[in-house]
Amino acid sequence: MENVLSRLRTDILTGAGLLTRLPLPDHRSGGIGAAWCWPVIGLLVGALAVGAGGLAIWAGLSAGVAGVIVLLVQVLLTGGLHEDGLADTADGFWGGWTRERRLEIMRDSRIGSYGVIALILVFLARWTLVVQALAHGHWGVVIAAAVLSRGVLPGVMALVPHARSDGLSKGVGRPDRDVAALAFVLALGLTLVLSGSVVVAGLVAIGVAALLSRLALARIGGQTGDILGAVQVVAEIAVLMAL
């Protein structure tokens, strides 16, 4: 039992160390096998963000302001990791004409027009949906979207080949399919508890992951850390819409 708890702690700290900027002890020993707990990290990020939004509403602020606070806390907790991936993906996919050029653009730390447009549209969509959820008291829906959008990432990593021989995704490795399946099942379970609904949201999350994976295969020959970031952000919006 002690070994199980120790492994659980290590995996969660490993996942949090990769997906957040929380000042936690460095526990990379969990490796990519810790990907099963990524929905738990989504639960943590979503709960902290919604908690901050809830405090704003309790203090008398509007749902619109609370929505801004929710998004701000999410970005602060993750360091904008996923949003950065989305911007790089948009720039690369539509700013380059060849696979090599697209990968080169995606690696560039500078942001281009496509990336800026993608971020504006994404934050507008997320803010609109989060505000609606908060205004109607459906706070669990916001958390569930954070959970399920991270639950599909191990599956993308397990099923889609790497687009390059280096980079974040390549360095982290590829989880086993059973780890990916466990992550998704866990995400579905948490989503059901948080929102009371899971079938449509689960199908939507899988659909987004499959669509962006196919696009990545066509454009750059596989997945990268940027692709995973884009999948998370787009899946979160799609799940919010579905729920």
XYZ file of C-alpha atoms in Angstrom:
243
model
C 0.000 0.000 0.000
C 2.824 2.355 0.849
C 4.468 1.673 -2.505
C 1.206 2.376 -4.321
C 0.746 5.694 -2.545
C 4.352 6.609 -3.219
C 3.944 5.847 -6.938
C 0.698 7.800 -7.029
C 2.383 10.817 -5.465
C 5.328 10.569 -7.841
C 3.108 10.318 -10.934
C 0.959 13.273 -9.929
C 4.009 15.414 -9.184
C 5.511 14.336 -12.517
C 2.356 15.291 -14.375
C 2.056 18.602 -12.550
C 5.707 19.371 -13.217
C 5.179 18.906 -16.944
C 1.773 20.539 -17.419
C 1.877 23.358 -14.860
C 4.203 25.955 -13.412
C 3.312 25.161 -9.812
C 6.338 25.326 -7.464
C 6.354 21.610 -6.663
C 9.247 19.218 -5.909
C 10.922 17.891 -9.047
C 9.612 14.335 -9.560
C 10.459 13.385 -13.135
C 11.021 9.772 -12.181
C 7.422 8.978 -13.050
C 8.268 9.349 -16.732
C 5.674 9.177 -19.472
C 3.934 6.410 -17.543
C 2.548 9.221 -15.369
C 0.433 10.428 -18.315
C -2.522 8.509 -16.888
C -2.903 11.253 -14.258
C -3.052 14.198 -16.679
C -6.834 14.449 -16.176
C -6.099 14.892 -12.461
C -3.836 17.817 -13.343
C -6.689 19.228 -15.406
C -8.928 18.818 -12.363
C -6.440 20.773 -10.256
C -6.018 23.574 -12.800
C -9.744 23.810 -13.477
C -10.722 23.754 -9.820
C -8.259 26.477 -8.844
C -9.354 28.666 -11.754
C -13.074 28.186 -11.092
C -12.468 28.736 -7.399
C -10.917 32.111 -8.177
C -13.858 32.949 -10.443
C -16.272 31.908 -7.728
C -14.590 34.214 -5.240
C -14.934 37.055 -7.743
C -18.672 36.435 -8.075
C -19.018 36.128 -4.285
C -17.285 39.525 -3.994
C -19.953 41.047 -6.222
C -18.139 41.100 -9.556
C -19.955 40.211 -12.753
C -19.770 36.838 -14.492
C -17.848 38.559 -17.300
C -15.101 39.700 -14.950
C -15.115 36.308 -13.244
C -14.633 34.691 -16.643
C -11.545 36.800 -17.258
C -10.184 35.745 -13.865
C -10.805 32.065 -14.635
C -8.863 32.295 -17.893
C -6.094 34.330 -16.287
C -5.601 31.797 -13.487
C -5.521 28.931 -15.993
C -2.813 30.655 -18.026
C -0.794 31.524 -14.928
C -0.990 27.946 -13.649
C 0.122 26.422 -16.960
C 2.459 29.181 -18.100
C 0.454 29.457 -21.323
C 1.945 26.110 -22.377
C -1.026 24.964 -24.433
C -1.826 28.372 -25.868
C 1.761 28.720 -27.053
C 1.423 25.384 -28.825
C -1.794 26.496 -30.494
C -0.209 29.726 -31.768
C 2.852 27.896 -33.122
C 0.633 25.302 -34.778
C -1.491 27.953 -36.492
C 1.597 29.795 -37.719
C 3.265 26.633 -38.977
C 0.275 24.957 -40.611
C -0.778 28.019 -42.597
C 2.457 29.969 -42.816
C 4.594 27.372 -44.562
C 4.294 25.554 -47.880
C 6.461 22.518 -47.112
C 6.747 20.127 -44.177
C 10.246 21.354 -43.381
C 9.223 25.014 -43.479
C 6.190 24.378 -41.278
C 8.315 22.651 -38.652
C 10.829 25.479 -38.829
C 8.105 28.078 -38.250
C 6.643 26.086 -35.367
C 10.028 26.027 -33.664
C 10.455 29.807 -34.000
C 9.674 31.543 -30.694
C 8.221 34.548 -32.526
C 4.483 34.660 -33.143
C 2.986 35.433 -36.524
C -0.350 36.683 -37.826
C -2.014 33.272 -37.835
C -0.937 32.649 -34.273
C -2.267 35.996 -33.081
C -5.596 35.456 -34.835
C -5.890 31.944 -33.397
C -5.255 33.168 -29.847
C -7.767 36.019 -30.156
C -10.496 33.721 -31.440
C -9.729 31.017 -28.897
C -9.781 33.328 -25.896
C -12.958 34.986 -27.140
C -14.654 31.601 -27.489
C -13.410 30.355 -24.110
C -14.418 33.553 -22.334
C -17.915 33.472 -23.853
C -18.482 29.852 -22.857
C -16.980 30.201 -19.378
C -19.111 33.275 -18.665
C -22.265 31.408 -19.709
C -21.338 28.467 -17.489
C -20.589 30.663 -14.471
C -23.703 32.784 -14.959
C -25.897 29.676 -14.852
C -24.056 28.061 -11.960
C -22.538 25.257 -14.062
C -19.079 25.590 -12.563
C -18.372 21.876 -12.825
C -18.648 22.109 -16.613
C -15.629 24.423 -16.761
C -13.588 22.013 -14.652
C -14.778 19.025 -16.686
C -13.585 20.672 -19.910
C -10.127 21.144 -18.392
C -10.118 17.485 -17.358
C -11.352 15.870 -20.570
C -9.209 18.033 -22.867
C -6.120 16.698 -21.088
C -7.455 13.167 -21.012
C -7.155 12.791 -24.790
C -3.527 13.949 -24.997
C -1.905 10.605 -24.040
C -3.944 8.928 -26.771
C -2.603 11.331 -29.396
C 0.927 10.684 -28.156
C 0.445 6.915 -28.200
C -1.201 6.653 -31.619
C 0.404 9.421 -33.694
C 4.120 9.250 -34.600
C 6.535 12.040 -33.769
C 6.973 14.629 -36.505
C 10.617 15.297 -35.606
C 13.528 13.595 -33.902
C 13.727 16.127 -31.057
C 11.501 18.561 -29.184
C 9.312 18.377 -26.075
C 6.991 15.590 -27.197
C 9.882 13.456 -28.457
C 11.850 14.054 -25.269
C 8.950 13.079 -23.039
C 8.336 9.871 -24.962
C 5.259 7.906 -25.992
C 2.952 6.371 -23.386
C 1.702 2.825 -23.737
C -1.783 2.448 -25.112
C -3.036 1.088 -21.795
C -1.771 4.252 -20.072
C -3.553 6.363 -22.696
C -6.734 4.352 -22.249
C -6.565 4.721 -18.463
C -6.158 8.490 -18.809
C -9.217 8.763 -21.041
C -11.387 6.516 -18.865
C -10.359 8.502 -15.798
C -11.211 11.729 -17.613
C -14.628 10.364 -18.562
C -15.328 9.357 -14.970
C -14.348 12.757 -13.600
C -16.375 14.502 -16.314
C -19.464 12.487 -15.390
C -19.100 13.403 -11.721
C -18.466 17.082 -12.461
C -21.098 17.683 -15.124
C -23.553 14.801 -14.993
C -23.001 14.212 -18.708
C -20.238 12.421 -20.552
C -21.201 10.661 -23.795
C -21.428 13.665 -26.127
C -18.498 15.431 -24.454
C -16.353 12.319 -24.760
C -17.177 11.880 -28.429
C -16.476 15.549 -29.100
C -13.092 15.357 -27.370
C -12.136 12.271 -29.367
C -13.347 13.924 -32.563
C -11.200 17.015 -32.002
C -8.143 14.899 -31.173
C -8.667 12.732 -34.262
C -9.259 15.697 -36.572
C -6.199 17.635 -35.439
C -4.091 14.457 -35.488
C -5.079 13.786 -39.085
C -4.318 17.390 -39.985
C -0.930 17.148 -38.275
C -0.105 13.967 -40.181
C -0.984 15.673 -43.454
C 0.879 18.902 -42.703
C 4.005 17.821 -40.821
C 3.931 14.022 -40.714
C 3.082 13.570 -37.035
C 2.651 15.211 -33.669
C 4.810 17.581 -31.635
C 4.437 19.357 -28.316
C 2.801 22.238 -30.187
C 0.221 19.887 -31.681
C -0.603 18.549 -28.220
C -1.093 22.100 -26.975
C -3.439 22.855 -29.853
C -5.411 19.670 -29.191
C -5.868 20.600 -25.531
C -7.091 24.130 -26.220
C -9.451 23.238 -29.070
C -10.784 20.184 -27.220
C -11.470 22.305 -24.138
C -13.543 24.744 -26.192
C -15.400 21.924 -27.950
C -16.190 20.177 -24.652
C -17.427 23.450 -23.146
C -19.727 23.867 -26.136
C -20.968 20.275 -25.883
C -21.648 20.442 -22.155
